Coordinates of N, CA and C in Angstrom, one line a residue:
M1 N 38.3 56.7 -4.1 CA 37.9 55.8 -5.0 C 37.6 55.2 -3.9
P2 N 38.0 53.6 -3.1 CA 37.2 52.7 -2.9 C 37.4 53.0 -1.5
H3 N 37.8 54.6 -0.7 CA 37.0 54.7 0.4 C 35.8 54.9 0.2
R4 N 35.7 55.5 -0.4 CA 33.5 55.8 -1.2 C 32.6 54.6 -1.2
E5 N 34.0 53.6 -2.0 CA 32.7 52.0 -2.0 C 32.5 51.9 -0.7
A6 N 33.6 51.7 0.7 CA 33.2 50.9 1.5 C 32.4 51.5 2.8
T7 N 32.7 53.4 1.8 CA 31.1 53.9 3.6 C 30.6 53.6 2.6
A8 N 30.4 53.4 1.7 CA 29.2 53.3 0.8 C 28.2 51.4 1.5
A9 N 29.4 51.1 1.3 CA 29.3 49.1 2.4 C 28.5 49.2 3.1
R10 N 28.9 50.4 4.3 CA 28.9 50.7 4.9 C 28.0 50.7 5.9
A11 N 27.1 51.9 4.9 CA 25.6 52.2 5.0 C 24.7 51.6 4.8
H12 N 24.7 50.6 4.3 CA 24.0 49.3 3.5 C 24.1 48.4 4.2
G13 N 24.9 48.0 5.9 CA 24.9 47.0 6.5 C 26.0 46.0 5.8
R14 N 27.1 46.1 5.0 CA 27.8 45.8 5.2 C 29.5 45.8 5.2
R15 N 29.9 45.3 5.5 CA 31.7 45.8 5.4 C 32.2 45.7 4.6
S16 N 33.3 45.9 4.1 CA 33.7 46.0 2.7 C 34.5 44.7 2.1
G17 N 34.4 44.5 0.6 CA 34.1 43.4 0.3 C 33.9 42.5 0.3
L18 N 32.9 42.5 1.4 CA 32.0 40.9 1.8 C 30.4 41.4 0.5
P19 N 30.2 40.7 0.0 CA 28.4 40.6 -1.2 C 28.0 40.1 0.0
A20 N 26.8 41.4 -0.6 CA 25.1 41.2 0.7 C 24.9 39.7 -0.1
C21 N 24.3 39.3 1.1 CA 23.2 37.8 0.6 C 21.9 38.2 0.9
S22 N 21.0 38.5 0.9 CA 20.2 38.5 1.6 C 19.5 38.2 0.8
C23 N 19.5 37.4 -0.7 CA 18.0 36.6 -1.1 C 18.6 35.3 -1.5
S24 N 16.8 34.9 -1.1 CA 17.0 33.1 -0.3 C 17.6 32.0 -1.0
P25 N 18.3 31.9 -2.1 CA 19.6 31.2 -2.9 C 19.5 31.3 -2.0
C26 N 20.7 31.8 -0.7 CA 21.6 32.0 -1.0 C 21.6 30.8 1.0
A27 N 20.1 30.7 1.1 CA 19.6 29.9 2.5 C 20.2 28.2 2.3
S28 N 20.7 27.3 2.6 CA 21.0 26.2 2.5 C 19.0 25.7 2.4
T29 N 18.5 24.4 2.0 CA 17.8 24.2 1.5 C 18.1 22.6 2.4
P30 N 16.5 22.8 4.2 CA 16.5 21.8 4.5 C 16.6 20.4 3.7
P31 N 17.1 19.7 5.0 CA 17.6 18.2 4.4 C 16.1 17.6 4.8
V32 N 15.7 16.6 3.9 CA 15.1 16.0 3.4 C 13.5 15.2 5.4
P33 N 13.1 15.0 4.9 CA 12.1 15.0 6.6 C 11.8 13.5 6.1
T34 N 13.4 13.1 6.4 CA 12.7 11.2 6.4 C 12.1 10.3 7.9
A35 N 13.2 11.8 8.9 CA 11.8 10.6 10.3 C 11.0 10.7 9.4
N36 N 9.7 11.5 9.5 CA 8.4 12.0 9.3 C 8.2 11.2 8.4
L37 N 9.0 10.7 7.6 CA 8.1 10.6 5.6 C 7.9 8.9 6.5
Q38 N 9.2 8.6 7.2 CA 8.8 7.0 7.7 C 7.8 6.7 9.2
A39 N 7.0 7.7 9.7 CA 6.5 7.6 10.5 C 5.0 7.3 10.4
A40 N 5.1 8.1 8.3 CA 4.0 8.3 8.6 C 4.3 6.8 8.1
Q41 N 4.9 6.9 6.9 CA 5.0 5.5 6.1 C 4.3 4.2 7.1
Q42 N 4.8 4.7 7.9 CA 5.3 3.5 9.4 C 3.2 3.3 10.4
A43 N 2.7 4.0 10.5 CA 1.2 4.1 10.5 C 0.5 4.4 9.7
I44 N 0.7 4.3 8.2 CA 0.0 3.6 7.0 C 0.0 2.2 7.7
A45 N 1.0 1.0 7.2 CA 1.1 0.1 7.3 C -0.2 0.0 8.1
A46 N -0.5 0.6 10.3 CA -0.2 -0.3 10.9 C -1.8 -0.1 11.3
A47 N -1.9 1.5 10.0 CA -3.6 0.9 10.2 C -4.5 0.6 9.1
E48 N -3.4 -0.2 8.0 CA -4.1 -1.2 6.9 C -4.5 -2.1 7.4
R49 N -2.5 -2.7 9.1 CA -2.4 -4.3 8.7 C -4.8 -4.1 10.7
G50 N -4.6 -3.4 10.8 CA -5.6 -3.5 11.5 C -7.0 -3.4 10.9
E51 N -7.2 -3.1 9.7 CA -8.5 -3.9 9.1 C -8.9 -2.0 8.1
A52 N -8.5 -1.0 9.4 CA -8.4 0.3 9.5 C -9.6 0.8 7.3
A53 N -8.1 0.1 6.4 CA -9.3 0.1 5.2 C -11.4 -0.3 5.4
R54 N -11.2 -0.8 7.1 CA -12.7 -1.9 6.6 C -13.8 -0.5 7.3
Y55 N -12.9 -0.3 8.0 CA -13.5 1.0 9.3 C -13.5 1.8 9.8
A56 N -12.3 2.9 8.8 CA -12.4 4.5 8.5 C -11.6 4.5 7.1
P57 N -12.7 4.0 6.2 CA -11.1 4.1 4.6 C -11.1 5.4 4.0
G58 N -12.1 6.7 4.8 CA -11.7 7.9 4.8 C -10.8 7.9 4.8
E59 N -10.1 8.4 6.4 CA -9.0 8.4 6.6 C -8.1 7.7 6.2
L60 N -7.5 6.6 6.2 CA -6.8 6.6 5.1 C -7.1 6.6 4.1
S61 N -7.6 6.7 3.1 CA -7.3 7.9 2.0 C -6.9 8.6 2.3
E62 N -7.2 9.2 3.3 CA -6.2 10.8 3.7 C -4.8 11.4 3.2
A63 N -4.6 10.3 4.3 CA -3.9 9.6 5.3 C -2.2 9.3 3.8
H64 N -2.7 7.7 2.3 CA -2.6 8.4 1.3 C -1.8 9.6 1.0
T65 N -2.9 10.1 0.7 CA -2.7 11.2 -0.1 C -1.6 12.5 0.2
K66 N -2.1 12.4 2.2 CA -0.8 13.3 2.6 C 0.1 13.3 2.5
L67 N 0.3 11.0 2.5 CA 1.9 10.7 2.0 C 2.4 10.9 1.0
A68 N 2.0 11.2 0.0 CA 1.7 11.5 -2.1 C 2.7 12.9 -1.7
L69 N 1.6 13.5 -0.4 CA 1.7 14.7 -1.6 C 3.3 15.9 -1.1
A70 N 3.4 14.8 0.4 CA 4.7 15.0 1.2 C 5.4 14.4 0.0
D71 N 5.5 12.8 -1.2 CA 6.3 13.0 -2.1 C 7.1 13.5 -2.6
T72 N 5.9 14.1 -2.9 CA 5.7 15.1 -4.3 C 6.4 16.5 -3.3
A73 N 5.7 17.1 -2.3 CA 6.8 17.8 -2.3 C 8.0 17.6 -2.3
V74 N 8.6 16.1 -1.7 CA 10.3 16.4 -1.9 C 11.0 16.3 -3.3
T75 N 10.8 16.3 -3.7 CA 10.8 15.8 -5.2 C 11.2 18.0 -5.6
E76 N 10.2 17.7 -5.0 CA 10.2 19.9 -5.6 C 10.8 20.6 -4.7
R77 N 11.8 20.0 -3.9 CA 13.2 20.2 -2.6 C 12.4 21.8 -2.1
K78 N 10.6 21.1 -1.8 CA 9.9 21.8 -0.3 C 10.1 20.9 1.4
M79 N 10.8 21.0 1.3 CA 11.0 20.2 2.3 C 10.0 20.7 3.8
V80 N 9.5 22.2 4.2 CA 9.1 22.8 4.8 C 7.7 21.7 4.3
V81 N 7.2 22.2 3.7 CA 6.0 21.3 3.3 C 6.0 20.3 3.3
A82 N 7.1 19.4 2.9 CA 6.9 18.0 2.3 C 7.3 17.0 4.2
E83 N 7.5 18.0 5.7 CA 7.8 17.5 6.7 C 5.9 17.9 7.4
H84 N 5.4 18.8 6.5 CA 4.3 19.5 7.0 C 3.0 17.4 6.2
F85 N 3.1 17.7 5.3 CA 1.9 16.9 4.7 C 2.9 15.7 5.6
A86 N 3.5 15.2 6.1 CA 4.0 13.5 6.3 C 3.5 13.5 7.5
E87 N 3.5 14.5 8.4 CA 2.4 14.8 10.0 C 1.2 14.5 9.5
Q88 N 0.5 14.7 9.2 CA -0.2 15.5 8.7 C -0.9 13.6 8.2
S89 N 0.3 13.1 7.3 CA -0.6 12.0 7.3 C -0.3 10.5 7.9
R90 N 1.0 11.0 9.4 CA 0.5 10.0 9.9 C -0.5 10.3 10.9
A91 N -0.5 11.9 11.2 CA -2.4 11.8 12.1 C -3.3 11.5 11.9
E92 N -3.5 11.7 10.1 CA -4.5 10.3 9.7 C -4.7 8.8 9.5
A93 N -3.3 8.7 9.7 CA -3.4 7.3 9.4 C -3.5 7.2 10.6
E94 N -3.0 8.1 11.8 CA -3.0 7.0 13.3 C -5.1 7.5 14.0
L95 N -6.1 8.3 13.3 CA -7.0 9.2 13.3 C -7.6 7.7 12.9
A96 N -6.6 7.0 11.3 CA -8.1 6.1 11.3 C -7.3 4.5 12.3
S97 N -6.3 4.4 12.4 CA -6.5 3.1 13.7 C -6.8 3.6 14.5
S98 N -7.2 4.5 15.6 CA -8.7 4.9 16.0 C -10.2 4.5 15.6
K99 N -9.8 4.7 15.2 CA -11.6 5.0 14.7 C -11.8 4.0 14.4
T100 N -10.6 3.1 14.0 CA -10.7 1.1 13.3 C -11.1 0.3 15.1
S101 N -9.6 1.1 15.7 CA -10.0 -0.1 17.1 C -11.0 0.3 18.2
A102 N -11.9 1.4 18.3 CA -13.4 1.9 18.7 C -14.6 1.9 17.7
A103 N -14.5 1.3 15.9 CA -15.7 0.1 16.3 C -15.1 -0.6 16.3
K104 N -14.2 -1.8 16.7 CA -13.7 -2.5 17.1 C -14.5 -3.3 18.0
A105 N -14.1 -2.5 19.4 CA -14.3 -2.3 20.6 C -16.0 -1.9 20.5
S106 N -16.5 -1.7 19.9 CA -18.1 -1.4 20.1 C -18.8 -2.5 19.6
A107 N -18.2 -3.1 17.6 CA -18.5 -4.3 18.2 C -18.7 -5.4 18.6
V108 N -17.3 -5.7 18.9 CA -17.5 -6.7 21.1 C -18.3 -6.2 21.3
N109 N -18.8 -5.7 22.1 CA -19.5 -4.6 23.1 C -21.5 -5.4 23.1
D110 N -21.5 -4.8 21.7 CA -22.8 -5.7 20.8 C -22.8 -7.2 20.7
E111 N -21.7 -7.9 20.7 CA -21.8 -8.5 21.2 C -21.8 -9.5 21.7
M112 N -21.1 -9.1 23.1 CA -21.7 -9.2 24.9 C -22.7 -8.8 25.0
K113 N -23.1 -8.2 24.5 CA -24.5 -7.9 24.8 C -25.6 -8.9 25.0
R114 N -25.4 -9.4 23.7 CA -26.5 -10.1 22.6 C -26.1 -11.5 23.6
S115 N -24.6 -12.0 24.1 CA -24.9 -13.2 24.6 C -25.3 -12.8 25.5
N116 N -24.5 -12.0 26.8 CA -25.4 -11.6 28.0 C -27.1 -11.3 28.1
G117 N -27.9 -11.2 27.3 CA -29.5 -11.3 26.8 C -29.8 -12.3 26.9
T118 N -29.4 -13.0 25.8 CA -29.3 -15.1 26.1 C -29.2 -15.4 27.0
L119 N -28.0 -15.6 27.5 CA -27.3 -15.7 29.3 C -29.3 -16.0 29.7
V120 N -29.2 -14.0 30.0 CA -31.0 -14.1 30.6 C -31.8 -15.1 30.9
D121 N -32.4 -14.9 29.3 CA -33.0 -16.1 29.1 C -32.9 -17.9 29.3
E122 N -31.7 -18.0 28.8 CA -31.4 -19.5 29.7 C -31.9 -19.4 30.6
M123 N -31.7 -18.1 31.7 CA -31.5 -18.5 33.2 C -33.7 -18.4 33.2
K124 N -33.8 -17.8 32.9 CA -35.0 -17.2 33.7 C -35.6 -18.6 33.1
R125 N -35.7 -18.9 31.4 CA -37.0 -20.6 31.3 C -36.5 -21.5 32.5
G126 N -35.2 -21.3 33.0 CA -34.4 -22.8 33.6 C -35.2 -22.6 35.1
S127 N -35.5 -21.6 35.8 CA -35.8 -21.5 36.7 C -37.8 -21.6 36.5
G128 N -38.1 -21.2 35.4 CA -39.3 -20.9 35.2 C -39.9 -19.9 34.8
D129 N -39.1 -18.4 35.2 CA -40.5 -17.9 34.9 C -40.9 -17.2 33.1
K130 N -40.8 -16.5 33.0 CA -41.1 -16.1 31.7 C -40.7 -14.9 31.4
P131 N -40.0 -14.9 30.2 CA -39.1 -13.5 29.7 C -39.9 -12.5 29.5

């Protein structure tokens, strides 16, 4: 009889005496994506320091939401999902920072145009030209 068991085990792709482990619980859980979570937190903090709440509130809110989803996934031991949400959170926070920088640069540009216009008007008045 032991010979039959060994033959049956080989027929099913197993070695005799070793249990088959094709179920998912046998696989180890990936580690917590700590670096990704920290990167998302740092990106959110940088966006907040740059006033993203004023200039890109939607993106900043989305970054916070995605980070919360990542934290929930870690609690549920869904590390791949957590990593995915952490990356999305970081990307949203970086987008918020970029939009904030663009809005600030645009405001500075508009102010410079107004100042230049004022200077041109002043120069024309000084030289006797009509504006």
